[in-house]
Structures are given as C-alpha cells and as structure tokens.
Amino acid sequence: MLLHYFEDPGRTHTLGDTLLILGLALLGAGVMGGYVIDDRLSLMVQVLAHILVIVGPTLVKIGYVMRINARHRLHLAY
C-alpha cells in the first residue's frame, strides 16, 4: 500500500519538496531554541531544540534525494 505512493514520480516529488521545507523549518526552530533564545527556555525544551538541529538536516537530505529521484524519473533537469 505505501509502496504504491512512491511509484508515482509526481507524488514523490511533492513529498520531497514537503520534506525539504519541513526540514528547514525544524532546523530553524532548533537553532532559535537551542542557541538564540536558550536562556528563556527550560532544559527539556533546549534538549528538544538540539534534537531538531539533528532531525531537520536529516529530513532535508532525505527530501533532496527523493526530489532528485523523482525529477530523474520525470526526465526533468536537476
């Protein structure tokens, strides 16, 4: 059922774009919470922000690879 989702390169391209945007948003939130306004946050929120600094770029990388794969299958330029 889930694999049928990735058979359509258009859906894969859209998901890749979504992961890129989500990853950038999470990275931005993590940097803000972990380094910019850290003195106003509790320790648990700071830990969560630092985790977002790791998760955000991971989603960016996954989204980028999905997008490249979809564009290749759609015969579009990278």
Coordinates of C-alpha atoms in Angstrom, one line a residue:
M1 CA 0.0 0.0 0.0
L2 CA 2.7 2.5 1.0
L3 CA 5.0 1.5 -1.9
H4 CA 2.3 2.4 -4.4
Y5 CA 2.7 6.0 -3.2
F6 CA 6.3 6.1 -4.4
E7 CA 5.5 4.6 -7.8
D8 CA 4.2 8.0 -9.0
P9 CA 7.1 10.4 -9.5
G10 CA 4.8 13.4 -9.1
R11 CA 3.8 12.3 -5.6
T12 CA 7.4 11.6 -4.8
H13 CA 8.5 15.0 -6.0
T14 CA 5.8 16.7 -3.9
L15 CA 6.8 14.6 -0.8
G16 CA 10.4 15.5 -1.4
D17 CA 9.6 19.2 -1.6
T18 CA 7.5 18.9 1.6
L19 CA 10.3 17.2 3.5
L20 CA 12.8 19.9 2.4
I21 CA 10.5 22.7 3.7
L22 CA 9.7 20.8 6.9
G23 CA 13.4 20.0 7.5
L24 CA 14.4 23.7 7.0
A25 CA 11.6 24.8 9.4
L26 CA 12.7 22.3 12.0
L27 CA 16.3 23.3 11.7
G28 CA 15.4 27.0 12.0
A29 CA 13.3 26.2 15.1
G30 CA 16.1 24.2 16.6
V31 CA 18.7 26.9 16.1
M32 CA 16.4 29.5 17.5
G33 CA 15.5 27.4 20.5
G34 CA 18.9 25.9 21.1
Y35 CA 21.2 28.9 20.5
V36 CA 19.3 32.2 20.2
I37 CA 16.6 32.2 22.9
D38 CA 18.1 29.4 25.0
D39 CA 18.2 31.5 28.2
R40 CA 14.4 31.8 28.2
L41 CA 13.6 28.1 27.8
S42 CA 13.6 25.2 30.1
L43 CA 16.2 22.4 29.9
M44 CA 13.8 20.0 28.3
V45 CA 12.8 22.5 25.5
Q46 CA 16.5 23.2 24.9
V47 CA 17.2 19.4 24.6
L48 CA 14.3 19.2 22.1
A49 CA 15.7 22.1 20.2
H50 CA 19.1 20.5 19.9
I51 CA 17.4 17.3 18.7
L52 CA 15.7 19.4 16.0
V53 CA 19.1 20.6 14.9
I54 CA 19.9 16.9 14.0
V55 CA 16.4 15.9 12.7
G56 CA 16.0 19.0 10.5
P57 CA 19.0 18.5 8.2
T58 CA 18.2 14.7 8.0
L59 CA 14.8 15.5 6.6
V60 CA 16.4 18.0 4.2
K61 CA 18.8 15.3 2.9
I62 CA 16.0 12.7 2.5
G63 CA 13.8 15.2 0.8
Y64 CA 16.5 16.2 -1.6
V65 CA 17.3 12.7 -2.6
M66 CA 13.6 11.9 -3.1
R67 CA 13.3 15.1 -5.2
I68 CA 16.3 14.2 -7.4
N69 CA 15.0 10.7 -7.9
A70 CA 11.5 12.0 -8.9
R71 CA 13.0 14.6 -11.3
H72 CA 15.1 11.9 -12.9
R73 CA 12.1 9.7 -13.4
L74 CA 10.1 12.7 -14.8
H75 CA 13.0 13.4 -17.2
L76 CA 13.5 16.9 -15.8
A77 CA 16.7 18.8 -15.1
Y78 CA 18.1 18.5 -11.6

